PDB file of C-alpha atoms and ligand atoms in Angstrom:
ATOM      1  CA  MET A 411      86.644  -8.398  -9.265  1.00  0.00           C
ATOM      2  CA  SER A 412      84.193  -9.197  -6.210  1.00  0.00           C
ATOM      3  CA  GLN A 413      85.728 -10.017  -2.489  1.00  0.00           C
ATOM      4  CA  LYS A 414      82.234 -12.051  -1.665  1.00  0.00           C
ATOM      5  CA  VAL A 415      84.084 -14.973  -4.892  1.00  0.00           C
ATOM      6  CA  ILE A 416      87.179 -14.959  -3.634  1.00  0.00           C
ATOM      7  CA  ASP A 417      86.094 -15.410   0.142  1.00  0.00           C
ATOM      8  CA  LEU A 418      84.373 -18.139  -1.475  1.00  0.00           C
ATOM      9  CA  LEU A 419      87.348 -19.723  -4.188  1.00  0.00           C
ATOM     10  CA  ASN A 420      89.371 -20.117  -0.666  1.00  0.00           C
ATOM     11  CA  LYS A 421      86.096 -21.761   0.972  1.00  0.00           C
ATOM     12  CA  ALA A 422      86.639 -24.199  -1.849  1.00  0.00           C
ATOM     13  CA  ARG A 423      90.301 -24.262  -1.960  1.00  0.00           C
ATOM     14  CA  SER A 424      90.898 -25.379   1.434  1.00  0.00           C
ATOM     15  CA  ARG A 425      87.892 -27.911   1.002  1.00  0.00           C
ATOM     16  CA  GLU A 426      90.019 -29.567  -1.680  1.00  0.00           C
ATOM     17  CA  LEU A 427      93.492 -30.023   0.071  1.00  0.00           C
ATOM     18  CA  THR A 428      90.816 -31.778   2.879  1.00  0.00           C
ATOM     19  CA  ALA A 429      90.091 -33.842   0.628  1.00  0.00           C
ATOM     20  CA  ILE A 430      93.860 -34.367  -1.434  1.00  0.00           C
ATOM     21  CA  SER A 431      95.175 -35.412   2.277  1.00  0.00           C
ATOM     22  CA  GLN A 432      92.274 -37.701   3.568  1.00  0.00           C
ATOM     23  CA  TYR A 433      92.625 -39.506   0.395  1.00  0.00           C
ATOM     24  CA  MET A 434      95.918 -39.737  -0.112  1.00  0.00           C
ATOM     25  CA  ALA A 435      95.962 -41.056   3.649  1.00  0.00           C
ATOM     26  CA  GLN A 436      93.731 -43.697   3.115  1.00  0.00           C
ATOM     27  CA  HIS A 437      95.573 -44.589  -0.063  1.00  0.00           C
ATOM     28  CA  TYR A 438      98.814 -45.401   2.138  1.00  0.00           C
ATOM     29  CA  GLU A 439      96.774 -47.026   4.512  1.00  0.00           C
ATOM     30  CA  LEU A 440      94.718 -49.229   1.348  1.00  0.00           C
ATOM     31  CA  GLU A 441      97.860 -50.157   0.170  1.00  0.00           C
ATOM     32  CA  ASP A 442      99.314 -51.059   3.099  1.00  0.00           C
ATOM     33  CA  GLY A 443      96.717 -53.238   3.864  1.00  0.00           C
ATOM     34  CA  ASP A 444      97.212 -54.780   0.376  1.00  0.00           C
ATOM     35  CA  PHE A 445      93.721 -52.921  -0.971  1.00  0.00           C
ATOM     36  CA  GLY A 446      95.205 -52.162  -4.523  1.00  0.00           C
ATOM     37  CA  LYS A 447      92.605 -52.258  -6.128  1.00  0.00           C
ATOM     38  CA  LEU A 448      90.557 -49.131  -3.855  1.00  0.00           C
ATOM     39  CA  ALA A 449      93.562 -47.352  -3.523  1.00  0.00           C
ATOM     40  CA  SER A 450      93.857 -47.350  -7.148  1.00  0.00           C
ATOM     41  CA  LYS A 451      90.573 -46.007  -7.241  1.00  0.00           C
ATOM     42  CA  ILE A 452      91.590 -43.502  -4.849  1.00  0.00           C
ATOM     43  CA  LYS A 453      95.003 -41.832  -5.305  1.00  0.00           C
ATOM     44  CA  GLU A 454      93.518 -40.849  -8.552  1.00  0.00           C
ATOM     45  CA  ILE A 455      90.464 -39.513  -7.116  1.00  0.00           C
ATOM     46  CA  ALA A 456      93.054 -36.977  -4.359  1.00  0.00           C
ATOM     47  CA  ILE A 457      94.766 -36.348  -8.157  1.00  0.00           C
ATOM     48  CA  THR A 458      91.804 -35.239  -9.788  1.00  0.00           C
ATOM     49  CA  GLU A 459      90.801 -32.756  -6.050  1.00  0.00           C
ATOM     50  CA  MET A 460      94.607 -31.709  -6.648  1.00  0.00           C
ATOM     51  CA  LYS A 461      93.050 -30.511  -9.920  1.00  0.00           C
ATOM     52  CA  HIS A 462      90.718 -28.105  -8.839  1.00  0.00           C
ATOM     53  CA  ALA A 463      93.145 -26.628  -5.817  1.00  0.00           C
ATOM     54  CA  GLU A 464      95.020 -25.409  -8.114  1.00  0.00           C
ATOM     55  CA  LYS A 465      92.232 -24.538 -10.813  1.00  0.00           C
ATOM     56  CA  LEU A 466      90.905 -22.479  -8.008  1.00  0.00           C
ATOM     57  CA  ALA A 467      94.334 -20.814  -7.508  1.00  0.00           C
ATOM     58  CA  GLU A 468      94.532 -20.022 -10.678  1.00  0.00           C
ATOM     59  CA  ARG A 469      90.582 -17.766 -10.996  1.00  0.00           C
ATOM     60  CA  ILE A 470      91.603 -16.598  -7.211  1.00  0.00           C
ATOM     61  CA  LEU A 471      95.580 -14.858  -8.563  1.00  0.00           C
ATOM     62  CA  PHE A 472      93.461 -14.036 -11.792  1.00  0.00           C
ATOM     63  CA  LEU A 473      91.294 -12.311  -9.447  1.00  0.00           C
ATOM     64  CA  ASN A 474      93.840 -10.228  -7.610  1.00  0.00           C
ATOM     65  CA  GLY A 475      93.417 -12.565  -4.599  1.00  0.00           C
ATOM     66  CA  GLU A 476      95.827 -14.838  -2.226  1.00  0.00           C
ATOM     67  CA  PRO A 477      95.527 -18.692  -2.331  1.00  0.00           C
ATOM     68  CA  ILE A 478      94.673 -20.179   1.083  1.00  0.00           C
ATOM     69  CA  TYR A 479      97.761 -22.911   1.512  1.00  0.00           C
ATOM     70  CA  LYS A 480      95.174 -24.317   5.249  1.00  0.00           C
ATOM     71  CA  PRO A 481      92.464 -26.965   4.525  1.00  0.00           C
ATOM     72  CA  ASP A 482      89.782 -27.018   6.598  1.00  0.00           C
ATOM     73  CA  ALA A 483      90.181 -30.518   8.531  1.00  0.00           C
ATOM     74  CA  LEU A 484      92.939 -33.120   9.255  1.00  0.00           C
ATOM     75  CA  PRO A 485      92.371 -36.210   8.044  1.00  0.00           C
ATOM     76  CA  LYS A 486      90.234 -39.175   9.346  1.00  0.00           C
ATOM     77  CA  LYS A 487      93.440 -41.954  10.023  1.00  0.00           C
ATOM     78  CA  GLY A 488      93.101 -45.450  10.914  1.00  0.00           C
ATOM     79  CA  GLN A 489      89.388 -46.008   9.779  1.00  0.00           C
ATOM     80  CA  PRO A 490      87.849 -49.680   8.669  1.00  0.00           C
ATOM     81  CA  ILE A 491      87.338 -49.631   4.365  1.00  0.00           C
ATOM     82  CA  PRO A 492      83.676 -48.928   5.256  1.00  0.00           C
ATOM     83  CA  GLY A 493      84.125 -46.240   7.359  1.00  0.00           C
ATOM     84  CA  MET A 494      86.479 -44.279   5.531  1.00  0.00           C
ATOM     85  CA  LEU A 495      84.795 -44.075   2.333  1.00  0.00           C
ATOM     86  CA  THR A 496      81.266 -43.045   4.512  1.00  0.00           C
ATOM     87  CA  THR A 497      84.030 -40.107   5.830  1.00  0.00           C
ATOM     88  CA  ASP A 498      84.551 -39.325   1.251  1.00  0.00           C
ATOM     89  CA  MET A 499      80.835 -39.435   1.045  1.00  0.00           C
ATOM     90  CA  ALA A 500      80.692 -36.601   3.384  1.00  0.00           C
ATOM     91  CA  LEU A 501      83.347 -34.732   2.294  1.00  0.00           C
ATOM     92  CA  GLU A 502      81.721 -35.153  -1.229  1.00  0.00           C
ATOM     93  CA  ALA A 503      78.626 -34.219   0.344  1.00  0.00           C
ATOM     94  CA  ALA A 504      79.812 -30.868   1.944  1.00  0.00           C
ATOM     95  CA  SER A 505      81.675 -29.804  -1.284  1.00  0.00           C
ATOM     96  CA  ILE A 506      79.004 -30.492  -3.512  1.00  0.00           C
ATOM     97  CA  LYS A 507      76.253 -28.573  -1.479  1.00  0.00           C
ATOM     98  CA  LEU A 508      78.809 -26.240  -0.914  1.00  0.00           C
ATOM     99  CA  TYR A 509      79.721 -25.364  -5.127  1.00  0.00           C
ATOM    100  CA  ASN A 510      76.507 -25.493  -5.363  1.00  0.00           C
ATOM    101  CA  GLU A 511      75.994 -22.475  -3.726  1.00  0.00           C
ATOM    102  CA  ALA A 512      78.884 -20.602  -4.786  1.00  0.00           C
ATOM    103  CA  ALA A 513      77.922 -21.047  -8.328  1.00  0.00           C
ATOM    104  CA  PHE A 514      74.703 -19.031  -7.142  1.00  0.00           C
ATOM    105  CA  VAL A 515      76.308 -16.400  -5.756  1.00  0.00           C
ATOM    106  CA  CYS A 516      78.823 -15.906  -8.530  1.00  0.00           C
ATOM    107  CA  ALA A 517      75.914 -15.361 -11.120  1.00  0.00           C
ATOM    108  CA  ALA A 518      75.406 -12.752  -8.457  1.00  0.00           C
ATOM    109  CA  GLU A 519      77.910 -11.239  -8.544  1.00  0.00           C
ATOM    110  CA  LYS A 520      78.008 -11.786 -12.787  1.00  0.00           C
ATOM    111  CA  ASP A 521      80.648 -14.397 -12.321  1.00  0.00           C
ATOM    112  CA  GLN A 522      80.363 -16.804 -15.257  1.00  0.00           C
ATOM    113  CA  ILE A 523      83.973 -17.994 -15.783  1.00  0.00           C
ATOM    114  CA  SER A 524      83.716 -18.591 -11.431  1.00  0.00           C
ATOM    115  CA  LYS A 525      79.973 -19.684 -11.684  1.00  0.00           C
ATOM    116  CA  ASP A 526      81.622 -22.225 -14.389  1.00  0.00           C
ATOM    117  CA  LEU A 527      84.863 -22.940 -12.717  1.00  0.00           C
ATOM    118  CA  PHE A 528      82.601 -23.986  -9.572  1.00  0.00           C
ATOM    119  CA  GLU A 529      80.085 -26.095 -11.995  1.00  0.00           C
ATOM    120  CA  GLY A 530      82.800 -27.829 -13.363  1.00  0.00           C
ATOM    121  CA  LEU A 531      83.925 -29.321 -10.510  1.00  0.00           C
ATOM    122  CA  LEU A 532      80.659 -30.140  -9.153  1.00  0.00           C
ATOM    123  CA  LYS A 533      80.095 -32.632 -12.022  1.00  0.00           C
ATOM    124  CA  GLU A 534      83.701 -34.491 -10.703  1.00  0.00           C
ATOM    125  CA  GLU A 535      82.377 -34.237  -7.261  1.00  0.00           C
ATOM    126  CA  GLU A 536      79.195 -36.464  -8.387  1.00  0.00           C
ATOM    127  CA  ASP A 537      81.480 -38.952 -10.234  1.00  0.00           C
ATOM    128  CA  HIS A 538      83.117 -39.073  -6.683  1.00  0.00           C
ATOM    129  CA  ILE A 539      80.223 -39.642  -4.397  1.00  0.00           C
ATOM    130  CA  ASN A 540      78.464 -42.365  -6.895  1.00  0.00           C
ATOM    131  CA  TYR A 541      81.379 -43.957  -6.653  1.00  0.00           C
ATOM    132  CA  PHE A 542      82.239 -43.611  -3.351  1.00  0.00           C
ATOM    133  CA  GLU A 543      78.489 -44.299  -2.342  1.00  0.00           C
ATOM    134  CA  ASN A 544      77.993 -47.713  -4.451  1.00  0.00           C
ATOM    135  CA  THR A 545      81.532 -48.897  -3.275  1.00  0.00           C
ATOM    136  CA  LYS A 546      80.052 -48.708   0.107  1.00  0.00           C
ATOM    137  CA  ASP A 547      76.787 -50.205  -0.632  1.00  0.00           C
ATOM    138  CA  HIS A 548      78.048 -53.522  -2.445  1.00  0.00           C
ATOM    139  CA  VAL A 549      81.014 -54.172   0.834  1.00  0.00           C
ATOM    140  CA  ASP A 550      78.171 -53.816   2.722  1.00  0.00           C
ATOM    141  CA  LYS A 551      75.606 -55.713   1.356  1.00  0.00           C
ATOM    142  CA  LEU A 552      78.128 -58.584   0.169  1.00  0.00           C
ATOM    143  CA  GLY A 553      81.123 -58.069   2.950  1.00  0.00           C
ATOM    144  CA  ASP A 554      84.283 -60.201   2.570  1.00  0.00           C
ATOM    145  CA  ALA A 555      83.544 -61.545  -0.750  1.00  0.00           C
ATOM    146  CA  TYR A 556      83.875 -57.465  -2.161  1.00  0.00           C
ATOM    147  CA  LEU A 557      86.237 -56.738   0.058  1.00  0.00           C
ATOM    148  CA  ALA A 558      88.352 -59.830  -1.471  1.00  0.00           C
ATOM    149  CA  THR A 559      87.673 -57.539  -5.818  1.00  0.00           C
ATOM    150  CA  LEU A 560      89.677 -54.780  -3.820  1.00  0.00           C
ATOM    151  CA  THR A 561      93.086 -56.157  -3.356  1.00  0.00           C
ATOM    152  CA  GLY A 562      95.867 -56.604  -5.958  1.00  0.00           C
TER     153      GLY A 562
HETATM  154 FE1  FE2 B 601      87.167 -31.612  -5.270  1.00  0.00          FE
HETATM  155 FE1  FE2 B 602      85.770 -34.733  -4.996  1.00  0.00          FE
END
């Protein structure tokens, strides 16, 4: 058992907890602003991040560590949609960077299961950043016409 790996799993969990509260905050605001389609997509991503936080906790407990309960940042509130998407892209990019590094450390520590866990998360974070980037791109290029397709 490696304390290095447990610390990384907890760092990741803390980041997931930030993403969960950020995406929930956005989902409520978007729902309130009648951007129902975007709201449900972001809610779906928030639920995926909850599963990530759980998987990390399960692994930490298995390694006899103690899962962290504190997010590493507070959610931003009241951003316009392009600002929200920029925030989300930054969150995902930071997770991708951390999980890539973490997978490398897990390999060095000969912890294949934790490495697989980080790689699994990476795949989903890449889908998320891809979604946020595409959406931001459309909003930037098409403006209100595209925003109108995200209502409902
Ligand atoms: Fe995640
Ligand atoms: Fe994500």
